[in-house]
CSV table of C-alpha atoms and ligand atoms in Angstrom, one decimal:
chain,number,residue,atom,x,y,z
A,156,UNK,CA,3.6,14.1,6.0
A,157,UNK,CA,6.2,12.6,4.6
A,158,UNK,CA,5.7,9.8,2.8
A,159,UNK,CA,5.4,8.3,6.5
A,160,UNK,CA,8.1,7.8,8.0
A,161,UNK,CA,11.2,8.8,6.5
A,162,UNK,CA,14.7,9.0,7.7
A,163,UNK,CA,17.5,6.9,6.7
A,164,UNK,CA,16.2,4.0,5.8
A,165,UNK,CA,17.0,1.4,4.2
A,166,UNK,CA,16.8,-2.4,4.6
A,167,UNK,CA,15.7,-5.5,3.2
A,168,UNK,CA,13.2,-7.8,0.8
A,169,UNK,CA,11.9,-10.3,3.4
A,170,UNK,CA,11.9,-8.7,6.9
A,171,UNK,CA,15.2,-10.4,7.5
A,172,UNK,CA,17.8,-10.1,8.8
A,173,UNK,CA,21.4,-8.4,7.2
A,174,UNK,CA,24.0,-7.6,9.1
A,175,UNK,CA,26.8,-7.3,7.1
A,176,UNK,CA,27.8,-4.2,5.6
A,177,UNK,CA,29.3,-2.4,2.8
A,178,UNK,CA,31.6,0.4,2.5
A,179,UNK,CA,30.4,0.0,-1.1
A,180,UNK,CA,27.1,-0.1,-1.8
A,181,UNK,CA,27.4,-0.3,-5.8
A,182,UNK,CA,29.5,-3.8,-5.3
A,183,UNK,CA,26.1,-5.6,-4.3
A,184,UNK,CA,23.7,-3.8,-6.4
A,185,UNK,CA,24.6,-6.7,-9.4
A,186,UNK,CA,23.1,-9.2,-7.1
A,187,UNK,CA,20.5,-10.9,-7.0
A,188,UNK,CA,18.1,-10.8,-4.0
A,189,UNK,CA,15.4,-13.4,-4.4
A,190,UNK,CA,16.9,-15.2,-1.5
A,191,UNK,CA,15.4,-15.9,1.7
A,192,UNK,CA,17.3,-13.7,3.8
A,193,UNK,CA,19.0,-15.3,6.8
A,194,UNK,CA,21.5,-17.4,6.8
A,195,UNK,CA,21.1,-17.4,2.7
A,196,UNK,CA,21.4,-13.6,2.9
A,197,UNK,CA,24.9,-13.8,4.5
A,198,UNK,CA,26.2,-16.4,2.6
A,199,UNK,CA,25.1,-14.6,-0.6
A,200,UNK,CA,26.9,-11.0,1.0
A,201,UNK,CA,30.3,-13.2,1.6
A,202,UNK,CA,30.2,-14.4,-1.4
A,203,UNK,CA,29.8,-10.4,-2.7
A,204,UNK,CA,32.7,-9.3,-0.7
A,205,UNK,CA,35.0,-12.2,-1.9
A,206,UNK,CA,33.8,-10.7,-5.3
A,207,UNK,CA,35.4,-7.6,-4.6
A,208,UNK,CA,39.1,-9.1,-4.5
A,209,UNK,CA,38.3,-11.1,-7.0
A,210,UNK,CA,36.5,-9.7,-9.8
A,211,UNK,CA,37.9,-11.7,-12.7
A,212,UNK,CA,36.4,-14.7,-10.9
A,213,UNK,CA,33.1,-13.0,-10.5
A,214,UNK,CA,30.2,-15.6,-11.4
A,215,UNK,CA,27.3,-13.8,-12.0
A,216,UNK,CA,25.7,-16.3,-13.9
A,217,UNK,CA,24.9,-19.2,-11.7
A,218,UNK,CA,24.3,-21.5,-14.7
A,219,UNK,CA,27.8,-21.1,-15.8
A,220,UNK,CA,31.2,-22.4,-14.7
A,221,UNK,CA,33.7,-19.9,-13.3
A,222,UNK,CA,35.5,-17.7,-16.3
A,223,UNK,CA,38.8,-18.3,-15.2
A,224,UNK,CA,38.9,-22.1,-14.4
A,225,UNK,CA,39.6,-23.7,-17.3
A,226,UNK,CA,38.1,-27.3,-17.9
A,227,UNK,CA,41.1,-29.8,-17.5
A,228,UNK,CA,42.1,-30.8,-14.0
A,229,UNK,CA,46.0,-30.6,-15.3
A,230,UNK,CA,45.4,-26.4,-16.1
A,231,UNK,CA,44.5,-26.1,-12.7
A,232,UNK,CA,47.2,-27.3,-11.4
A,233,UNK,CA,49.4,-25.8,-13.7
A,234,UNK,CA,47.7,-23.0,-12.8
A,235,UNK,CA,47.9,-22.7,-9.0
A,236,UNK,CA,51.4,-23.6,-8.8
A,237,UNK,CA,53.4,-20.8,-9.9
A,238,UNK,CA,50.8,-18.1,-8.1
A,239,UNK,CA,51.0,-20.0,-4.4
A,240,UNK,CA,54.9,-20.4,-4.7
A,241,UNK,CA,54.9,-16.5,-4.4
A,242,UNK,CA,51.9,-16.3,-2.6
A,243,UNK,CA,52.0,-13.9,0.4
A,244,UNK,CA,49.1,-12.4,3.0
A,245,UNK,CA,47.5,-9.1,1.7
A,246,UNK,CA,47.0,-7.5,5.2
A,247,UNK,CA,45.5,-4.4,3.9
A,248,UNK,CA,43.2,-6.5,2.1
A,249,UNK,CA,42.5,-8.5,4.7
A,250,UNK,CA,41.5,-5.3,7.4
A,251,UNK,CA,39.8,-3.6,4.3
A,252,UNK,CA,37.0,-6.5,4.3
A,253,UNK,CA,37.0,-6.9,7.7
A,254,UNK,CA,36.1,-3.2,8.4
A,255,UNK,CA,32.8,-4.1,6.2
A,256,UNK,CA,31.9,-6.1,7.9
A,257,UNK,CA,30.3,-5.4,11.4
A,258,UNK,CA,30.4,-7.4,14.5
A,259,UNK,CA,27.2,-8.5,16.2
A,260,UNK,CA,26.6,-8.3,19.5
A,261,UNK,CA,24.7,-10.6,21.8
A,262,UNK,CA,21.7,-8.8,22.3
A,263,UNK,CA,20.9,-8.1,18.7
A,264,UNK,CA,21.7,-11.7,17.6
A,265,UNK,CA,19.4,-12.7,20.3
A,266,UNK,CA,16.9,-11.1,19.0
A,267,UNK,CA,17.7,-12.0,15.1
A,268,UNK,CA,14.3,-13.8,14.2
A,269,UNK,CA,15.6,-17.4,12.8
A,270,UNK,CA,12.6,-17.0,9.9
A,271,UNK,CA,10.8,-14.3,8.6
A,272,UNK,CA,7.7,-13.2,10.8
A,273,UNK,CA,5.8,-12.9,7.7
A,274,UNK,CA,6.3,-16.1,5.9
A,275,UNK,CA,4.2,-17.6,4.0
A,276,UNK,CA,1.5,-15.0,5.3
A,277,UNK,CA,-1.0,-13.4,3.4
A,278,UNK,CA,-3.5,-10.9,4.4
A,279,UNK,CA,-6.8,-10.0,2.6
A,280,UNK,CA,-6.3,-6.0,2.9
A,281,UNK,CA,-3.6,-4.3,4.3
A,282,UNK,CA,-3.1,-0.8,6.1
A,283,UNK,CA,0.0,1.9,5.8
A,284,UNK,CA,-0.3,4.8,8.1
A,285,UNK,CA,1.9,7.6,6.7
A,286,UNK,CA,2.7,10.1,9.6
A,287,UNK,CA,1.2,13.3,7.2
A,288,UNK,CA,-0.9,15.6,9.1
A,289,UNK,CA,-3.7,15.2,6.8
A,290,UNK,CA,-4.8,13.0,8.7
A,291,UNK,CA,-6.0,14.8,11.5
A,292,UNK,CA,-9.8,15.2,11.5
A,293,UNK,CA,-10.1,12.2,9.1
A,294,UNK,CA,-11.8,10.3,11.2
A,295,UNK,CA,-10.1,7.1,9.2
A,296,UNK,CA,-9.4,5.1,12.8
A,297,UNK,CA,-11.8,2.8,12.5
A,298,UNK,CA,-11.4,2.2,8.7
A,299,UNK,CA,-8.0,1.8,9.5
A,300,UNK,CA,-8.5,-0.5,12.4
A,301,UNK,CA,-10.4,-2.9,10.4
A,302,UNK,CA,-7.9,-3.9,8.0
A,303,UNK,CA,-6.6,-7.4,8.8
A,304,UNK,CA,-2.9,-6.6,8.5
A,305,UNK,CA,-1.9,-2.6,9.3
A,306,UNK,CA,1.9,-1.2,9.5
A,307,UNK,CA,2.7,2.1,10.9
A,308,UNK,CA,5.9,4.0,10.4
A,309,UNK,CA,8.4,5.2,13.0
A,310,UNK,CA,6.8,4.4,15.9
A,311,UNK,CA,4.1,7.2,15.7
A,312,UNK,CA,2.0,8.0,18.6
A,313,UNK,CA,-1.2,6.0,18.0
A,314,UNK,CA,-3.5,6.2,21.4
A,315,UNK,CA,-4.0,10.2,21.3
A,316,UNK,CA,-5.3,10.1,18.1
A,317,UNK,CA,-7.1,6.8,17.7
A,318,UNK,CA,-9.5,8.6,16.3
A,319,UNK,CA,-8.1,9.3,13.0
A,320,UNK,CA,-5.6,6.9,13.0
A,321,UNK,CA,-6.6,3.8,14.6
A,322,UNK,CA,-4.7,1.4,17.5
A,323,UNK,CA,-4.2,-1.4,15.6
A,324,UNK,CA,-0.4,-2.2,14.8
A,325,UNK,CA,1.1,-5.4,13.2
A,326,UNK,CA,4.3,-3.9,12.0
A,327,UNK,CA,5.7,-0.7,13.2
A,328,UNK,CA,9.2,0.3,12.1
A,329,UNK,CA,11.5,2.5,13.7
A,330,UNK,CA,14.8,4.5,12.4
A,331,UNK,CA,17.3,4.8,14.9
A,332,UNK,CA,17.1,8.3,14.9
A,333,UNK,CA,13.5,8.0,16.4
A,334,UNK,CA,15.4,7.6,19.4
A,335,UNK,CA,17.0,10.8,19.2
A,336,UNK,CA,14.1,13.1,17.9
A,337,UNK,CA,11.2,11.8,20.1
A,338,UNK,CA,12.8,10.1,23.2
A,339,UNK,CA,15.6,12.5,23.7
A,340,UNK,CA,18.9,9.5,22.9
A,341,UNK,CA,17.1,8.3,26.7
A,342,UNK,CA,19.0,11.0,28.6
A,343,UNK,CA,17.1,9.8,31.8
A,344,UNK,CA,15.3,7.7,33.2
A,345,UNK,CA,12.1,9.7,32.2
A,346,UNK,CA,12.7,9.1,28.8
A,347,UNK,CA,13.3,5.3,29.2
A,348,UNK,CA,10.4,5.0,30.8
A,349,UNK,CA,8.2,6.6,27.9
A,350,UNK,CA,10.2,4.4,25.6
A,351,UNK,CA,9.2,1.2,27.4
A,352,UNK,CA,5.6,2.3,27.5
A,353,UNK,CA,6.0,2.7,24.0
A,354,UNK,CA,7.1,-0.9,23.4
A,355,UNK,CA,5.0,-2.3,25.7
A,356,UNK,CA,2.1,-0.9,23.8
A,357,UNK,CA,3.0,-2.9,20.7
A,358,UNK,CA,2.2,-5.9,22.5
A,359,UNK,CA,3.3,-8.8,20.1
A,360,UNK,CA,3.5,-6.1,17.1
A,361,UNK,CA,6.9,-6.4,14.5
A,362,UNK,CA,9.1,-3.9,14.9
A,363,UNK,CA,11.3,-3.4,12.0
A,364,UNK,CA,14.1,-1.8,12.4
A,365,UNK,CA,16.5,-0.6,9.7
A,366,UNK,CA,19.3,-0.5,12.0
A,367,UNK,CA,22.7,-0.5,10.0
A,368,UNK,CA,21.7,2.6,7.3
A,369,UNK,CA,22.6,5.6,9.1
A,370,UNK,CA,25.7,6.6,11.4
A,371,UNK,CA,25.0,6.4,14.8
A,372,UNK,CA,22.5,4.3,14.4
A,373,UNK,CA,24.3,1.3,15.7
A,374,UNK,CA,24.4,2.2,19.1
A,375,UNK,CA,20.8,3.7,19.4
A,376,UNK,CA,19.8,0.1,18.2
A,377,UNK,CA,21.5,-1.7,20.9
A,378,UNK,CA,19.6,0.5,23.9
A,379,UNK,CA,16.4,-0.8,22.1
A,380,UNK,CA,17.4,-4.0,21.9
A,381,UNK,CA,18.9,-4.2,25.5
A,382,UNK,CA,15.6,-2.8,26.7
A,383,UNK,CA,13.6,-5.1,25.1
A,384,UNK,CA,15.7,-8.5,26.5
A,385,UNK,CA,16.1,-6.5,29.9
A,386,UNK,CA,12.0,-6.1,29.7
A,387,UNK,CA,11.5,-8.8,28.5
A,388,UNK,CA,8.9,-6.4,26.0
A,389,UNK,CA,7.3,-8.9,23.6
A,390,UNK,CA,7.7,-7.7,19.9
A,391,UNK,CA,9.1,-9.5,16.9
A,392,UNK,CA,12.1,-7.6,15.9
A,393,UNK,CA,13.0,-7.7,12.4
A,394,UNK,CA,16.5,-5.4,11.2
A,395,UNK,CA,16.2,-5.4,7.5
A,396,UNK,CA,19.0,-5.6,5.4
A,397,UNK,CA,20.7,-2.7,3.2
A,398,UNK,CA,19.3,-5.1,0.1
A,399,UNK,CA,15.8,-4.1,0.4
A,400,UNK,CA,16.9,-0.8,-0.3
A,401,UNK,CA,18.1,-1.8,-4.0
A,402,UNK,CA,15.7,-4.2,-4.4
A,403,UNK,CA,13.2,-1.4,-3.8
A,404,UNK,CA,14.9,1.0,-6.1
A,405,UNK,CA,15.7,-1.6,-8.5
A,406,UNK,CA,11.5,-2.5,-8.5
A,407,UNK,CA,11.2,1.1,-9.6
A,408,UNK,CA,13.8,1.6,-11.7
A,409,UNK,CA,12.2,-0.7,-13.8
A,410,UNK,CA,8.9,1.0,-14.0
A,411,UNK,CA,10.7,4.2,-14.5
A,412,UNK,CA,10.2,5.9,-11.5
A,413,UNK,CA,14.0,6.6,-10.5
A,414,UNK,CA,13.9,7.0,-6.8
A,415,UNK,CA,17.0,8.1,-5.0
A,416,UNK,CA,16.1,6.8,-1.2
A,417,UNK,CA,12.8,5.1,-1.0
A,418,UNK,CA,10.8,6.7,2.1
A,419,UNK,CA,10.0,4.3,4.6
A,420,UNK,CA,6.6,4.2,3.5
A,421,UNK,CA,7.5,3.5,-0.2
A,422,UNK,CA,9.7,0.7,1.1
A,423,UNK,CA,6.4,-0.2,3.1
A,424,UNK,CA,4.3,-0.7,-0.1
A,425,UNK,CA,6.6,-2.3,-1.9
A,426,UNK,CA,6.8,-5.0,0.8
A,427,UNK,CA,3.4,-5.6,1.3
A,428,UNK,CA,2.9,-6.1,-2.7
A,429,UNK,CA,4.3,-9.4,-1.3
A,430,UNK,CA,1.8,-10.5,1.7
A,431,UNK,CA,-1.1,-8.3,0.8
A,432,UNK,CA,-4.2,-8.8,-1.7
A,433,UNK,CA,-5.5,-5.2,-1.4
A,434,UNK,CA,-3.5,-2.2,0.2
A,435,UNK,CA,-5.1,0.9,0.7
A,436,UNK,CA,-2.9,4.2,1.8
A,437,UNK,CA,-3.2,6.5,4.4
A,438,UNK,CA,-1.4,9.9,6.1
A,439,UNK,CA,0.9,9.8,2.7
A,440,UNK,CA,0.7,13.9,1.7
A,441,UNK,CA,3.7,15.1,1.0
A,442,UNK,CA,2.5,19.1,0.5
A,443,UNK,CA,1.9,21.5,2.8
A,444,UNK,CA,-1.6,22.3,1.7
A,445,UNK,CA,-4.3,19.8,1.8
A,446,UNK,CA,-6.9,19.6,-1.3
A,447,UNK,CA,-9.1,22.3,0.2
A,448,UNK,CA,-6.0,24.5,0.8
A,449,UNK,CA,-5.4,24.3,4.3
A,450,UNK,CA,-2.5,24.0,5.9
A,451,UNK,CA,-1.2,20.3,6.5
A,452,UNK,CA,1.3,19.4,9.6
A,453,UNK,CA,4.4,17.2,8.2
A,454,UNK,CA,3.7,14.8,10.9
A,455,UNK,CA,0.2,14.4,12.5
A,456,UNK,CA,1.6,14.3,16.4
A,457,UNK,CA,4.9,17.1,16.4
A,458,UNK,CA,6.0,20.0,14.9
A,459,UNK,CA,8.6,18.7,12.4
A,460,UNK,CA,9.1,21.2,9.9
A,461,UNK,CA,10.2,20.1,6.6
A,462,UNK,CA,10.9,20.8,2.8
A,463,UNK,CA,9.2,18.0,1.1
A,464,UNK,CA,12.0,18.4,-1.5
A,465,UNK,CA,14.5,20.4,0.1
A,466,UNK,CA,17.8,20.0,-1.2
A,467,UNK,CA,18.8,18.6,2.5
A,468,UNK,CA,16.3,15.6,2.1
A,469,UNK,CA,17.2,12.0,0.6
A,470,UNK,CA,14.2,11.4,-0.6
A,471,UNK,CA,11.8,12.8,-3.3
A,472,UNK,CA,8.8,12.5,-2.0
A,473,UNK,CA,6.4,14.3,-4.4
A,474,UNK,CA,7.6,11.9,-7.2
A,475,UNK,CA,6.9,8.9,-5.1
A,476,UNK,CA,3.5,10.5,-4.2
A,477,UNK,CA,3.0,11.0,-8.3
A,478,UNK,CA,3.9,7.3,-8.6
A,479,UNK,CA,1.8,6.1,-6.1
A,480,UNK,CA,-1.1,8.7,-7.5
A,481,UNK,CA,-0.8,6.6,-10.5
A,482,UNK,CA,-1.2,3.6,-9.2
A,483,UNK,CA,-4.4,4.7,-7.3
A,484,UNK,CA,-6.0,5.6,-10.7
A,485,UNK,CA,-5.1,2.6,-11.7
A,486,UNK,CA,-7.0,0.5,-9.0
A,487,UNK,CA,-3.8,-1.0,-8.0
A,488,UNK,CA,-4.3,0.5,-4.5
A,489,UNK,CA,-6.2,2.8,-2.6
A,490,UNK,CA,-5.2,6.4,-1.6
A,491,UNK,CA,-7.1,8.3,0.9
A,492,UNK,CA,-5.6,12.2,2.0
A,493,UNK,CA,-9.0,13.2,3.0
A,494,UNK,CA,-11.9,12.1,5.8
A,495,UNK,CA,-12.8,8.5,5.5
A,496,UNK,CA,-16.6,7.5,4.3
A,497,UNK,CA,-17.9,5.3,7.1
A,498,UNK,CA,-16.7,7.7,9.5
A,499,UNK,CA,-18.5,8.0,13.0
B,157,LIG,C1,23.9,-18.0,-18.7
B,157,LIG,O1,24.1,-19.2,-18.4
B,157,LIG,C2,23.9,-19.9,-19.6
B,157,LIG,C3,24.7,-21.0,-19.6
B,157,LIG,O2,25.3,-21.2,-20.1
B,157,LIG,C4,23.6,-18.8,-20.8
B,157,LIG,O3,22.4,-19.9,-21.6
B,157,LIG,C5,23.0,-18.2,-20.5
B,157,LIG,O4,22.6,-16.8,-21.9
B,157,LIG,C6,23.5,-17.0,-19.2
B,157,LIG,N1,22.9,-16.2,-19.0
B,157,LIG,C7,23.6,-14.7,-19.1
B,157,LIG,C8,22.2,-13.8,-18.6
B,157,LIG,O5,24.6,-14.3,-19.2
B,158,LIG,C1,41.2,-35.2,-14.4
B,158,LIG,O1,40.7,-35.0,-15.9
B,158,LIG,C2,40.4,-36.0,-16.7
B,158,LIG,C3,39.6,-35.9,-17.5
B,158,LIG,O2,40.0,-35.0,-17.9
B,158,LIG,C4,39.7,-37.0,-15.1
B,158,LIG,O3,39.4,-38.5,-15.8
B,158,LIG,C5,40.3,-37.3,-13.8
B,158,LIG,O4,39.2,-37.9,-12.9
B,158,LIG,C6,40.6,-36.4,-13.4
B,158,LIG,N1,41.3,-35.9,-12.1
B,158,LIG,C7,41.0,-35.4,-11.0
B,158,LIG,C8,41.8,-35.9,-10.3
B,158,LIG,O5,39.8,-34.3,-10.9
B,159,LIG,C1,46.6,-5.9,-1.4
B,159,LIG,O1,45.1,-5.2,-1.3
B,159,LIG,C2,45.2,-3.6,-1.6
B,159,LIG,C3,43.7,-2.9,-1.0
B,159,LIG,O2,42.7,-3.9,-2.2
B,159,LIG,C4,45.7,-3.6,-3.5
B,159,LIG,O3,45.5,-2.1,-3.7
B,159,LIG,C5,46.7,-4.2,-3.2
B,159,LIG,O4,47.2,-3.9,-4.6
B,159,LIG,C6,47.4,-5.9,-3.1
B,159,LIG,N1,48.3,-5.8,-3.3
B,159,LIG,C7,48.8,-7.2,-3.9
B,159,LIG,C8,50.4,-7.3,-3.6
B,159,LIG,O5,48.1,-7.8,-4.4
B,160,LIG,C1,35.4,-6.5,15.8
B,160,LIG,O1,35.6,-7.0,17.2
B,160,LIG,C2,37.0,-7.2,17.1
B,160,LIG,C3,37.4,-7.6,18.7
B,160,LIG,O2,36.8,-7.0,18.9
B,160,LIG,C4,37.5,-5.7,17.0
B,160,LIG,O3,38.8,-5.5,16.5
B,160,LIG,C5,36.9,-4.9,15.6
B,160,LIG,O4,37.7,-3.8,15.4
B,160,LIG,C6,35.6,-4.9,15.6
B,160,LIG,N1,34.8,-4.4,14.2
B,160,LIG,C7,34.1,-3.8,14.2
B,160,LIG,C8,33.6,-3.7,12.5
B,160,LIG,O5,33.5,-2.8,14.9
B,161,LIG,C1,14.8,14.4,32.2
B,161,LIG,O1,15.0,15.3,31.1
B,161,LIG,C2,14.1,15.8,30.8
B,161,LIG,C3,14.2,17.4,30.1
B,161,LIG,O2,14.8,16.5,29.1
B,161,LIG,C4,13.3,16.9,31.9
B,161,LIG,O3,12.8,17.9,31.6
B,161,LIG,C5,13.2,16.3,33.2
B,161,LIG,O4,13.1,16.6,34.2
B,161,LIG,C6,14.6,14.6,33.5
B,161,LIG,N1,13.8,13.7,34.8
B,161,LIG,C7,14.6,13.1,35.6
B,161,LIG,C8,13.8,12.5,36.4
B,161,LIG,O5,15.8,13.8,35.8
B,162,LIG,C1,-2.5,-8.1,23.8
B,162,LIG,O1,-2.4,-8.7,22.0
B,162,LIG,C2,-3.2,-10.0,22.7
B,162,LIG,C3,-3.2,-11.0,21.5
B,162,LIG,O2,-2.7,-10.5,20.5
B,162,LIG,C4,-4.4,-9.5,23.0
B,162,LIG,O3,-5.3,-10.8,23.3
B,162,LIG,C5,-4.7,-8.5,23.9
B,162,LIG,O4,-5.7,-8.4,23.9
B,162,LIG,C6,-3.4,-7.8,23.3
B,162,LIG,N1,-3.6,-6.7,24.8
B,162,LIG,C7,-3.6,-5.0,24.4
B,162,LIG,C8,-3.7,-3.9,25.7
B,162,LIG,O5,-3.8,-4.6,23.6
């Protein structure tokens, strides 16, 4: 039960694109992330790259003028001239900057949304469905499907479990690792076909792919992109940028919750606060036993075992859960961790 989907999931505030990746993440942490994404994100990412090479001139405060530039234009001339006379190209630095950006394939470029698929949207109620086995025998399906916007994680299967998890899907995330874990890295036609079926069943939903976060991720994302284009699959792709991770971590930090690496579930909740009036969480339960001390599967749909607080895990699920539980008690969101009331 991963606080829903876990994995290497980092990403972006406005469900948009960012295709620059930075070797040194901390460099961009000081950037404001309020931009609307898209081209703006790229531009500010480029600015932050620039700042790497030129720290003395970084202007964090937009309203002030660059610290090193003198008011008088005389002195500007004076400063540049001697510098340019001994200017030489720094190949090392140029390559370093190039390496910290990435090439975008034609396929990815075609699938990049021009505007956020959620721009200007607001929903009365949203369900965020985590993948915990606590959903099994919950009969929450109908209640989940009744929400105006339903978010799911990591391409979790729904059809066979619809009584407990529902079917409606407006946004589903997909960590690249899912291709390996659930679709055998598409080794043969059988698995390609399986993935294809699953993608077809999304029927116009937003497919949210944190593409650039993990090693080996890019290649798998390219496979998926290729399938989507080749088979004209009706999904709306979104590729969050790394900036979302920082924004989300910063958000929780200001609330005194120290999250190392937010799970997809927590990212989704944080995101949903921007476009949902009321948020209902299902399938969030990072513990091996349920409230009645019965064993709970990590995922409702597979036999994956996982240590919720294991050293290996980059996530801190129990900590996240505690934060969500507090919000539940305060009435900011509703957590459902057992059966649903109106179950039929
Ligand atoms: C930003 O610059 C303005 C004008 O120079 C100044 O009043 C303000 O205090 C600065 N803010 C920060 C955070 O430095
Ligand atoms: C240089 O600055 C002076 C005032 O300090 C101004 O009158 C002049 O137009 C400036 N020249 C340029 C090229 O900006
Ligand atoms: C060129 O860039 C490298 C890597 O950033 C840096 O270590 C080196 O000092 C630079 N050389 C000059 C002459 O500025
Ligand atoms: C991007 O493409 C160029 C030219 O094909 C190649 O030289 C470079 O290594 C690529 N960069 C990355 C980060 O893949
Ligand atoms: C594809 O691979 C799986 C094992 O991962 C195997 O069971 C299946 O028979 C293979 N299908 C084909 C068509 O080769
Ligand atoms: C796909 O979505 C359309 C419009 O949202 C809907 O009318 C249709 O019934 C859906 N098809 C399936 C198989 O869910």
